[in-house]
Amino acid sequence: MTTESLLLSMAVAIAAGLVGCFAVMRRMTLAADPLSHIALPGIGMALALHIHPIFGAVTMLFFGAFLVWALEDRARAATETMIGVVFSAALAVGALMSSGEDLIEALFGGAGALSRSEIMFGYVAVASIILFFITQKNRLVIMLVSPDVASTAGINVRRLNFLFLQTFALAIALGLRYSGVLLMGALIIIPAATAKGLARNLNSMLWMAISFAIAATLLGTWMAGRLHRETGPLIVTVAAAMFFLSLLRPRPDS
Amino acid sequence: MEPQNVLEVNGLTVQFGQTRVLSNLSFSVPKGSSLAIIGPNGAGKTVLFRALIGAIHSEGTIRWAPGTRIGYVPQKLDLERDIPMTGIDFLKARSALVQKQTLDVLSVLGLVGIPVEIAQHPIGTMSGGQFQRLLIAVALVGGPNVLLLDEPTAGVDEPGQERLNELVRRFQEDQGLTVLFISHELSVVYRYAMNVLCLSHVRACFGPPQTVLTPALLQEMYGTGVNFHAHDH
């Protein structure tokens, strides 16, 4: 892996750690995975139309996030059923629309050097994700604890929720070229879940999640080079190993 | 709207599907007064609050006076217990959104009686009473002129209840706050409320506690078994 793409993958890890913390606290641990599936029909369509797959994926991910947002306005239980059905169906449609090789690449990350425009897209997306959390952190915290308290504090809860889900979709789109959409969901959720178990306050959770995501990215990339394996799966394996290791530590308050 | 009223509600109706929870409710709340909302479980007390803050759809009119800043203290939260968010994290987040700061995080903790060490613990590990006080602290740090309290002393021990009630009353006197509170404690209602709004499936009533809370009405609202004697203040 070139220095250029290594730097970008670390930036992606920062974004993943941040998004993951709020996703885990928002109980989206399981929704992350099906949401990422919707990228596939987008990739299939983009390939059929001879445009860059990332455009198709991003468009569909934004649409998927919009769908989750619209569904969450209704009953919660129904939402989970809908997410399960709609997004798994998207995976099937996506599989029908793309060839075997494209599919594997989209799911688990592809080989090959990144183009200029891909690197540009990566940095712009990471920067906007970080900017979103810097400016909206306090509002997100209040909304997490109580949407009713948030709305009396002058927060537009529906809009903030929408923006958060779009940010989440953007983070998954980032993984498309580097680790694959399926594994990107894991890189978002696992370091944050590890941090949630270890941290004692919000800031330490954020920093831990970012550090774990970066550590998993670096270690996974290094191992990929040594073992001659794909980078994405190794990054996620390392992140998962860190999660299981963290379970060994006794919890101070339980 | 009459200038001395903070809130005027007219013909408020809330419906969930086929079920009508609140039906054609009208009342007003004078500035600086306190209104108790009572009624049996399921009468729509919390629903009324959520309609007043605009969190749920309702019909009829709800008019808050211009410049109203609401501090809302919900009854309970649907929050995972094991997230590493501390009381301080929550308070600081709320405090950061206030434009004209009147109370800082540490002094508001002192006011509601939460030691700083406790506030540094994750919210999920706090006791019911500590958490309730934290929610009040969060409401106060926003610099409200109206407080909406949904059973603020539920799960708080008796000395703690006394302390919270007194704290709210003191704030009300010092800063001219208007207070709307939901309560099951009729003694608290008698002591602190200027007006009572009772919600029940049978009928709604509104007025000062001494005239509204007749034994016959309480009987009708809560069914048999309520023994409460009106004090003559």
Short mmCIF file of C-alpha atoms in Angstrom, two decimals:
data_model
loop_
_atom_site.label_atom_id
_atom_site.label_comp_id
_atom_site.label_asym_id
_atom_site.label_seq_id
_atom_site.Cartn_x
_atom_site.Cartn_y
_atom_site.Cartn_z
CA MET A 1 0.00 0.00 0.00
CA THR A 2 1.32 3.43 -0.89
CA THR A 3 1.91 6.11 1.72
CA GLU A 4 -0.82 8.13 0.11
CA SER A 5 -3.48 5.48 0.53
CA LEU A 6 -2.22 4.57 4.01
CA LEU A 7 -2.68 8.18 5.11
CA LEU A 8 -6.16 8.22 3.66
CA SER A 9 -7.09 4.96 5.35
CA MET A 10 -6.04 6.48 8.69
CA ALA A 11 -8.23 9.48 8.01
CA VAL A 12 -11.07 7.08 7.22
CA ALA A 13 -10.41 5.31 10.54
CA ILE A 14 -10.83 8.62 12.41
CA ALA A 15 -14.18 9.21 10.72
CA ALA A 16 -15.25 5.62 11.39
CA GLY A 17 -14.38 5.86 15.09
CA LEU A 18 -16.36 9.08 15.51
CA VAL A 19 -19.45 7.95 13.62
CA GLY A 20 -19.29 4.59 15.41
CA CYS A 21 -19.49 6.09 18.90
CA PHE A 22 -22.75 7.84 18.20
CA ALA A 23 -24.11 4.91 16.19
CA VAL A 24 -23.41 2.50 19.06
CA MET A 25 -24.95 4.82 21.64
CA ARG A 26 -27.91 5.26 19.34
CA ARG A 27 -28.42 1.48 19.22
CA MET A 28 -27.65 1.24 15.53
CA THR A 29 -25.20 -1.61 15.95
CA LEU A 30 -27.31 -3.97 13.88
CA ALA A 31 -28.79 -1.41 11.50
CA ALA A 32 -25.31 -0.47 10.21
CA ASP A 33 -24.83 -3.74 8.40
CA PRO A 34 -28.08 -3.92 6.41
CA LEU A 35 -27.81 -0.22 5.59
CA SER A 36 -24.50 -0.87 3.89
CA HIS A 37 -26.12 -3.47 1.62
CA ILE A 38 -28.06 -0.83 -0.24
CA ALA A 39 -24.83 0.40 -1.82
CA LEU A 40 -24.78 -2.68 -4.03
CA PRO A 41 -27.65 -1.95 -6.41
CA GLY A 42 -26.12 1.52 -6.73
CA ILE A 43 -22.80 0.01 -7.75
CA GLY A 44 -24.55 -2.29 -10.20
CA MET A 45 -26.45 0.59 -11.76
CA ALA A 46 -23.33 2.76 -11.97
CA LEU A 47 -21.40 -0.01 -13.71
CA ALA A 48 -24.24 -0.54 -16.15
CA LEU A 49 -24.30 3.19 -16.91
CA HIS A 50 -20.49 3.33 -17.18
CA ILE A 51 -20.04 5.87 -14.39
CA HIS A 52 -17.77 5.53 -11.37
CA PRO A 53 -19.31 3.00 -8.92
CA ILE A 54 -18.77 5.37 -6.01
CA PHE A 55 -21.45 7.73 -7.36
CA GLY A 56 -23.97 4.93 -7.53
CA ALA A 57 -23.04 3.71 -4.07
CA VAL A 58 -23.18 7.15 -2.43
CA THR A 59 -26.52 7.94 -4.03
CA MET A 60 -28.06 4.70 -2.84
CA LEU A 61 -26.53 5.01 0.65
CA PHE A 62 -28.01 8.48 1.04
CA PHE A 63 -31.32 7.10 -0.13
CA GLY A 64 -30.98 4.22 2.38
CA ALA A 65 -30.25 6.65 5.22
CA PHE A 66 -33.27 8.67 4.18
CA LEU A 67 -35.37 5.50 4.29
CA VAL A 68 -34.19 4.64 7.81
CA TRP A 69 -34.93 8.21 8.90
CA ALA A 70 -38.42 8.17 7.43
CA LEU A 71 -39.15 4.76 8.94
CA GLU A 72 -37.90 5.73 12.38
CA ASP A 73 -40.61 8.34 12.57
CA ARG A 74 -43.02 5.44 12.81
CA ALA A 75 -43.05 2.59 15.29
CA ARG A 76 -39.64 1.31 16.31
CA ALA A 77 -40.32 -2.42 15.99
CA ALA A 78 -41.70 -1.97 12.50
CA THR A 79 -38.54 -0.08 11.56
CA GLU A 80 -36.30 -3.01 12.34
CA THR A 81 -38.43 -5.39 10.32
CA MET A 82 -38.49 -2.95 7.43
CA ILE A 83 -34.72 -2.44 7.56
CA GLY A 84 -34.20 -6.20 7.58
CA VAL A 85 -36.44 -6.76 4.58
CA VAL A 86 -35.69 -3.70 2.44
CA PHE A 87 -31.93 -3.78 2.77
CA SER A 88 -31.52 -7.52 2.36
CA ALA A 89 -33.63 -7.26 -0.78
CA ALA A 90 -31.23 -4.53 -1.92
CA LEU A 91 -28.37 -6.98 -1.52
CA ALA A 92 -30.16 -9.50 -3.71
CA VAL A 93 -30.97 -6.92 -6.38
CA GLY A 94 -27.39 -5.66 -6.24
CA ALA A 95 -26.06 -9.19 -6.69
CA LEU A 96 -28.26 -9.65 -9.76
CA MET A 97 -27.03 -6.40 -11.26
CA SER A 98 -23.29 -6.81 -10.89
CA SER A 99 -20.82 -9.44 -11.99
CA GLY A 100 -19.17 -11.78 -9.48
CA GLU A 101 -15.85 -9.96 -9.49
CA ASP A 102 -17.36 -6.49 -9.02
CA LEU A 103 -19.50 -7.84 -6.26
CA ILE A 104 -16.64 -9.31 -4.25
CA GLU A 105 -14.69 -6.08 -4.69
CA ALA A 106 -17.59 -3.93 -3.48
CA LEU A 107 -18.31 -6.16 -0.52
CA PHE A 108 -14.82 -6.76 0.74
CA GLY A 109 -12.70 -4.03 -0.81
CA GLY A 110 -10.70 -4.03 -3.96
CA ALA A 111 -7.06 -4.12 -4.91
CA GLY A 112 -5.36 -1.58 -7.11
CA ALA A 113 -4.16 1.96 -6.63
CA LEU A 114 -6.56 4.75 -5.85
CA SER A 115 -7.17 7.41 -8.45
CA ARG A 116 -6.72 11.13 -7.75
CA SER A 117 -10.45 11.70 -7.69
CA GLU A 118 -10.99 8.81 -5.28
CA ILE A 119 -8.44 10.24 -2.89
CA MET A 120 -10.05 13.66 -3.19
CA PHE A 121 -13.48 12.21 -2.47
CA GLY A 122 -12.03 10.40 0.54
CA TYR A 123 -10.54 13.49 2.15
CA VAL A 124 -13.56 15.68 1.47
CA ALA A 125 -15.85 13.06 2.99
CA VAL A 126 -13.63 12.57 6.07
CA ALA A 127 -13.37 16.33 6.57
CA SER A 128 -17.12 16.82 6.39
CA ILE A 129 -17.74 13.95 8.83
CA ILE A 130 -15.28 15.36 11.36
CA LEU A 131 -16.71 18.85 10.91
CA PHE A 132 -20.22 17.52 11.52
CA PHE A 133 -19.23 16.01 14.86
CA ILE A 134 -17.21 19.02 15.99
CA THR A 135 -20.14 21.36 15.39
CA GLN A 136 -23.00 19.05 16.42
CA LYS A 137 -21.54 17.02 19.29
CA ASN A 138 -23.43 18.80 22.06
CA ARG A 139 -26.72 18.64 20.20
CA LEU A 140 -26.20 14.94 19.46
CA VAL A 141 -25.47 14.23 23.12
CA ILE A 142 -28.69 15.88 24.29
CA MET A 143 -30.71 14.18 21.57
CA LEU A 144 -29.26 10.81 22.58
CA VAL A 145 -30.28 11.21 26.20
CA SER A 146 -33.69 12.69 25.50
CA PRO A 147 -35.14 13.93 22.21
CA ASP A 148 -37.81 15.80 24.20
CA VAL A 149 -35.23 17.72 26.22
CA ALA A 150 -33.41 18.38 22.95
CA SER A 151 -36.44 19.91 21.29
CA THR A 152 -37.08 22.21 24.26
CA ALA A 153 -33.43 23.26 24.01
CA GLY A 154 -34.19 24.54 20.52
CA ILE A 155 -32.73 21.57 18.64
CA ASN A 156 -34.48 20.47 15.47
CA VAL A 157 -34.44 16.77 16.37
CA ARG A 158 -35.76 15.50 13.04
CA ARG A 159 -33.21 17.46 11.05
CA LEU A 160 -30.31 16.49 13.31
CA ASN A 161 -31.31 12.84 13.06
CA PHE A 162 -31.42 13.14 9.30
CA LEU A 163 -27.97 14.74 9.17
CA PHE A 164 -26.55 12.06 11.46
CA LEU A 165 -27.88 9.25 9.29
CA GLN A 166 -26.51 10.92 6.14
CA THR A 167 -23.13 11.27 7.86
CA PHE A 168 -23.31 7.61 8.75
CA ALA A 169 -24.08 6.71 5.12
CA LEU A 170 -21.15 8.84 3.95
CA ALA A 171 -18.84 6.97 6.32
CA ILE A 172 -19.96 3.65 4.86
CA ALA A 173 -19.42 4.98 1.35
CA LEU A 174 -15.84 5.78 2.38
CA GLY A 175 -15.19 2.12 2.92
CA LEU A 176 -16.27 1.20 -0.56
CA ARG A 177 -12.86 1.43 -2.15
CA TYR A 178 -10.70 0.56 0.84
CA SER A 179 -12.35 -2.14 2.84
CA GLY A 180 -15.61 -2.85 1.04
CA VAL A 181 -19.04 -1.74 2.19
CA LEU A 182 -19.67 -4.84 4.30
CA LEU A 183 -16.46 -4.49 6.25
CA MET A 184 -16.80 -0.72 6.58
CA GLY A 185 -19.88 -1.28 8.70
CA ALA A 186 -17.65 -3.38 10.96
CA LEU A 187 -14.86 -0.79 11.08
CA ILE A 188 -17.44 1.77 12.20
CA ILE A 189 -19.12 -0.35 14.85
CA ILE A 190 -16.39 -2.55 16.37
CA PRO A 191 -13.85 0.06 17.63
CA ALA A 192 -16.72 2.11 19.08
CA ALA A 193 -18.19 -0.95 20.79
CA THR A 194 -14.75 -1.71 22.26
CA ALA A 195 -14.43 1.88 23.49
CA LYS A 196 -17.93 1.82 24.96
CA GLY A 197 -16.95 -1.04 27.23
CA LEU A 198 -13.73 0.58 28.43
CA ALA A 199 -14.40 4.33 28.61
CA ARG A 200 -15.69 6.16 31.67
CA ASN A 201 -16.86 9.32 29.92
CA LEU A 202 -17.80 10.58 26.51
CA ASN A 203 -14.51 12.16 25.46
CA SER A 204 -12.49 9.11 26.43
CA MET A 205 -14.91 6.96 24.45
CA LEU A 206 -14.42 9.15 21.36
CA TRP A 207 -10.63 9.13 21.64
CA MET A 208 -10.48 5.42 22.35
CA ALA A 209 -12.71 4.56 19.38
CA ILE A 210 -10.57 6.69 17.07
CA SER A 211 -7.35 5.13 18.43
CA PHE A 212 -8.67 1.58 18.12
CA ALA A 213 -9.84 2.22 14.55
CA ILE A 214 -6.44 3.65 13.59
CA ALA A 215 -4.57 0.84 15.35
CA ALA A 216 -6.67 -1.81 13.61
CA THR A 217 -6.11 -0.09 10.26
CA LEU A 218 -2.34 0.12 10.69
CA LEU A 219 -1.93 -3.38 12.08
CA GLY A 220 -4.29 -4.88 9.50
CA THR A 221 -2.49 -3.13 6.65
CA TRP A 222 0.90 -4.27 7.92
CA MET A 223 -0.31 -7.87 8.31
CA ALA A 224 -1.86 -7.79 4.84
CA GLY A 225 1.55 -6.97 3.41
CA ARG A 226 3.27 -9.75 5.31
CA LEU A 227 0.64 -12.43 4.81
CA HIS A 228 -0.23 -11.45 1.21
CA ARG A 229 -3.93 -11.17 2.03
CA GLU A 230 -6.62 -8.54 1.40
CA THR A 231 -6.35 -5.53 3.69
CA GLY A 232 -10.03 -5.00 4.53
CA PRO A 233 -10.77 -8.37 6.10
CA LEU A 234 -7.55 -8.22 8.13
CA ILE A 235 -8.38 -4.76 9.49
CA VAL A 236 -11.76 -6.00 10.67
CA THR A 237 -10.25 -9.18 12.12
CA VAL A 238 -7.78 -7.11 14.13
CA ALA A 239 -10.57 -4.78 15.32
CA ALA A 240 -12.64 -7.78 16.39
CA ALA A 241 -9.67 -9.31 18.21
CA MET A 242 -9.26 -6.02 20.11
CA PHE A 243 -12.94 -6.12 21.03
CA PHE A 244 -12.70 -9.65 22.44
CA LEU A 245 -9.52 -8.77 24.32
CA SER A 246 -11.29 -5.79 25.87
CA LEU A 247 -13.94 -8.11 27.28
CA LEU A 248 -11.29 -9.72 29.47
CA ARG A 249 -10.86 -6.54 31.44
CA PRO A 250 -13.12 -6.48 34.50
CA ARG A 251 -15.73 -3.73 34.39
CA PRO A 252 -15.30 -1.37 37.33
CA ASP A 253 -19.02 -0.78 37.83
CA SER A 254 -20.43 -4.26 37.45
CA MET B 1 -53.28 36.40 24.46
CA GLU B 2 -53.58 38.22 27.76
CA PRO B 3 -50.17 39.60 28.62
CA GLN B 4 -50.00 37.97 32.06
CA ASN B 5 -50.47 34.46 30.66
CA VAL B 6 -47.43 32.37 29.78
CA LEU B 7 -49.50 29.68 28.15
CA GLU B 8 -52.94 29.50 26.62
CA VAL B 9 -54.37 26.22 25.45
CA ASN B 10 -57.59 25.98 23.51
CA GLY B 11 -59.43 22.89 22.38
CA LEU B 12 -56.34 20.68 22.61
CA THR B 13 -56.96 17.19 21.28
CA VAL B 14 -54.44 14.39 20.89
CA GLN B 15 -55.28 11.20 19.11
CA PHE B 16 -53.17 8.08 18.60
CA GLY B 17 -54.80 6.08 15.83
CA GLN B 18 -58.35 5.42 16.99
CA THR B 19 -57.65 6.28 20.62
CA ARG B 20 -58.34 9.80 21.76
CA VAL B 21 -55.96 10.53 24.64
CA LEU B 22 -56.76 14.18 25.24
CA SER B 23 -60.05 15.66 24.25
CA ASN B 24 -60.86 19.34 23.77
CA LEU B 25 -58.74 20.62 26.65
CA SER B 26 -58.66 24.35 27.43
CA PHE B 27 -56.76 26.14 30.18
CA SER B 28 -54.34 28.99 30.72
CA VAL B 29 -51.31 29.47 32.92
CA PRO B 30 -50.60 32.92 34.43
CA LYS B 31 -46.98 34.06 34.52
CA GLY B 32 -45.17 33.04 37.70
CA SER B 33 -47.89 30.63 38.80
CA SER B 34 -47.71 26.90 39.30
CA LEU B 35 -50.06 24.42 37.74
CA ALA B 36 -50.38 20.84 38.94
CA ILE B 37 -51.55 18.20 36.52
CA ILE B 38 -53.13 15.20 38.17
CA GLY B 39 -55.00 12.16 37.02
CA PRO B 40 -54.91 8.38 37.10
CA ASN B 41 -52.37 6.39 35.08
CA GLY B 42 -53.06 6.52 31.37
CA ALA B 43 -55.04 9.77 31.59
CA GLY B 44 -52.57 11.48 29.26
CA LYS B 45 -50.51 13.63 31.63
CA THR B 46 -47.18 12.98 29.93
CA VAL B 47 -48.89 13.15 26.55
CA LEU B 48 -50.11 16.64 27.45
CA PHE B 49 -46.54 17.75 28.23
CA ARG B 50 -45.21 16.27 25.02
CA ALA B 51 -47.95 18.05 23.08
CA LEU B 52 -47.11 21.33 24.85
CA ILE B 53 -43.45 21.12 23.82
CA GLY B 54 -44.42 20.19 20.27
CA ALA B 55 -42.97 16.67 20.37
CA ILE B 56 -46.22 15.08 19.24
CA HIS B 57 -48.94 16.12 16.84
CA SER B 58 -52.02 17.74 18.36
CA GLU B 59 -55.10 19.64 17.28
CA GLY B 60 -56.33 22.90 18.77
CA THR B 61 -54.11 25.80 19.74
CA ILE B 62 -51.15 25.96 22.09
CA ARG B 63 -49.81 29.48 22.53
CA TRP B 64 -46.69 30.19 24.55
CA ALA B 65 -45.91 33.85 25.36
CA PRO B 66 -43.09 35.29 23.21
CA GLY B 67 -39.67 34.77 24.77
CA THR B 68 -40.66 31.59 26.59
CA ARG B 69 -37.73 29.29 27.38
CA ILE B 70 -38.87 25.86 28.51
CA GLY B 71 -36.92 23.62 30.85
CA TYR B 72 -38.34 20.14 30.46
CA VAL B 73 -37.77 17.39 33.03
CA PRO B 74 -39.00 14.08 31.59
CA GLN B 75 -40.13 11.26 33.81
CA LYS B 76 -37.96 8.49 32.54
CA LEU B 77 -35.67 7.93 29.62
CA ASP B 78 -35.26 5.21 27.10
CA LEU B 79 -31.49 5.18 27.49
CA GLU B 80 -29.03 2.32 27.50
CA ARG B 81 -27.56 2.01 30.95
CA ASP B 82 -24.07 1.08 29.89
CA ILE B 83 -23.08 4.01 27.70
CA PRO B 84 -20.08 5.94 29.03
CA MET B 85 -21.81 9.30 29.15
CA THR B 86 -21.47 11.05 32.50
CA GLY B 87 -23.73 13.54 34.22
CA ILE B 88 -21.10 16.20 33.55
CA ASP B 89 -21.02 15.29 29.83
CA PHE B 90 -24.78 15.77 29.60
CA LEU B 91 -24.82 18.99 31.63
CA LYS B 92 -21.92 20.50 29.69
CA ALA B 93 -23.57 19.68 26.37
CA ARG B 94 -26.74 21.49 27.46
CA SER B 95 -24.80 24.38 28.95
CA ALA B 96 -22.82 24.86 25.72
CA LEU B 97 -26.03 25.62 23.83
CA VAL B 98 -27.04 28.46 26.14
CA GLN B 99 -26.42 31.90 24.73
CA LYS B 100 -26.67 33.99 27.87
CA GLN B 101 -25.25 31.91 30.65
CA THR B 102 -26.79 32.54 34.07
CA LEU B 103 -25.66 29.37 35.84
CA ASP B 104 -22.51 27.37 35.29
CA VAL B 105 -22.30 23.60 35.51
CA LEU B 106 -20.69 23.45 38.95
CA SER B 107 -23.07 25.85 40.66
CA VAL B 108 -26.14 24.14 39.24
CA LEU B 109 -24.84 20.81 40.57
CA GLY B 110 -24.51 22.43 43.97
CA LEU B 111 -28.04 23.78 43.76
CA VAL B 112 -29.65 20.43 43.07
CA GLY B 113 -27.35 18.70 45.55
CA ILE B 114 -25.34 16.37 43.34
CA PRO B 115 -21.70 15.96 44.47
CA VAL B 116 -19.26 16.47 41.57
CA GLU B 117 -17.84 12.94 42.02
CA ILE B 118 -21.30 11.50 41.42
CA ALA B 119 -21.80 13.67 38.35
CA GLN B 120 -18.59 12.22 36.92
CA HIS B 121 -20.14 8.75 36.86
CA PRO B 122 -21.91 7.39 33.79
CA ILE B 123 -25.59 8.37 33.77
CA GLY B 124 -26.65 4.72 33.75
CA THR B 125 -25.01 4.03 37.12
CA MET B 126 -26.80 6.86 38.94
CA SER B 127 -29.64 6.12 41.33
CA GLY B 128 -33.17 7.19 40.43
CA GLY B 129 -32.98 10.21 42.70
CA GLN B 130 -29.57 11.34 41.48
CA PHE B 131 -30.68 11.02 37.90
CA GLN B 132 -33.86 12.96 38.57
CA ARG B 133 -31.81 15.77 40.11
CA LEU B 134 -29.46 15.70 37.15
CA LEU B 135 -32.40 16.19 34.80
CA ILE B 136 -33.54 19.17 36.86
CA ALA B 137 -29.99 20.55 36.76
CA VAL B 138 -29.97 20.20 32.97
CA ALA B 139 -33.30 22.03 32.77
CA LEU B 140 -32.07 24.84 35.04
CA VAL B 141 -28.74 25.32 33.27
CA GLY B 142 -30.70 26.24 30.13
CA GLY B 143 -31.94 29.38 31.92
CA PRO B 144 -35.67 28.63 31.57
CA ASN B 145 -38.57 30.86 32.51
CA VAL B 146 -41.01 27.95 32.41
CA LEU B 147 -40.37 24.56 33.98
CA LEU B 148 -42.23 21.43 32.94
CA LEU B 149 -41.73 18.70 35.53
CA ASP B 150 -43.04 15.20 34.89
CA GLU B 151 -43.23 13.58 38.34
CA PRO B 152 -39.94 15.13 39.39
CA THR B 153 -39.79 13.32 42.71
CA ALA B 154 -40.58 9.81 41.47
CA GLY B 155 -37.96 7.42 42.82
CA VAL B 156 -36.53 10.01 45.19
CA ASP B 157 -36.47 9.33 48.94
CA GLU B 158 -38.57 11.51 51.21
CA PRO B 159 -35.98 14.04 52.41
CA GLY B 160 -34.85 14.30 48.80
CA GLN B 161 -38.40 14.97 47.63
CA GLU B 162 -38.78 17.75 50.17
CA ARG B 163 -35.51 19.25 49.01
CA LEU B 164 -36.42 19.14 45.32
CA ASN B 165 -39.84 20.65 45.93
CA GLU B 166 -38.28 23.44 47.95
CA LEU B 167 -35.60 23.99 45.30
CA VAL B 168 -38.22 24.43 42.60
CA ARG B 169 -40.29 26.74 44.82
CA ARG B 170 -37.23 28.87 45.60
CA PHE B 171 -36.38 29.18 41.92
CA GLN B 172 -39.94 30.11 41.22
CA GLU B 173 -39.86 32.89 43.81
CA ASP B 174 -36.41 34.23 42.94
CA GLN B 175 -36.69 34.19 39.17
CA GLY B 176 -40.44 34.40 38.62
CA LEU B 177 -40.50 30.99 36.98
CA THR B 178 -43.75 29.48 35.86
CA VAL B 179 -44.00 25.83 36.87
CA LEU B 180 -46.15 23.07 35.39
CA PHE B 181 -45.81 19.79 37.22
CA ILE B 182 -47.32 16.34 37.07
CA SER B 183 -47.82 14.79 40.47
CA HIS B 184 -49.48 11.89 42.21
CA GLU B 185 -48.93 13.43 45.63
CA LEU B 186 -52.05 15.34 46.53
CA SER B 187 -50.34 16.90 49.55
CA VAL B 188 -47.71 18.38 47.25
CA VAL B 189 -50.43 19.61 44.93
CA TYR B 190 -52.18 21.39 47.81
CA ARG B 191 -48.96 22.92 49.06
CA TYR B 192 -47.42 24.17 45.82
CA ALA B 193 -50.06 24.48 43.13
CA MET B 194 -52.02 27.63 42.42
CA ASN B 195 -54.20 25.77 39.95
CA VAL B 196 -54.94 22.15 39.27
CA LEU B 197 -55.73 20.55 35.96
CA CYS B 198 -57.18 17.12 36.39
CA LEU B 199 -57.27 14.69 33.52
CA SER B 200 -59.38 11.60 33.53
CA HIS B 201 -61.43 9.63 31.11
CA VAL B 202 -64.55 10.81 32.90
CA ARG B 203 -64.00 14.54 32.68
CA ALA B 204 -61.38 17.24 32.96
CA CYS B 205 -61.42 20.03 35.54
CA PHE B 206 -59.41 23.16 36.10
CA GLY B 207 -59.14 25.60 39.00
CA PRO B 208 -57.55 26.23 42.41
CA PRO B 209 -57.01 22.99 44.40
CA GLN B 210 -59.25 24.06 47.26
CA THR B 211 -62.28 24.39 45.02
CA VAL B 212 -61.55 21.73 42.45
CA LEU B 213 -60.31 18.80 44.49
CA THR B 214 -63.51 17.72 46.16
CA PRO B 215 -63.72 14.23 47.67
CA ALA B 216 -66.42 13.43 45.11
CA LEU B 217 -64.15 14.34 42.22
CA LEU B 218 -61.21 12.36 43.57
CA GLN B 219 -63.48 9.40 44.05
CA GLU B 220 -64.69 9.72 40.48
CA MET B 221 -61.20 10.12 39.08
CA TYR B 222 -59.23 7.52 40.96
CA GLY B 223 -62.10 5.16 41.78
CA THR B 224 -62.75 4.02 45.32
CA GLY B 225 -60.20 3.93 48.08
CA VAL B 226 -58.85 7.46 48.00
CA ASN B 227 -58.91 8.96 51.43
CA PHE B 228 -57.89 12.50 51.33
CA HIS B 229 -59.06 15.33 53.48
CA ALA B 230 -58.94 18.85 52.19
CA HIS B 231 -56.89 21.16 54.36
CA ASP B 232 -58.32 24.54 55.11
CA HIS B 233 -55.48 26.95 54.52
#
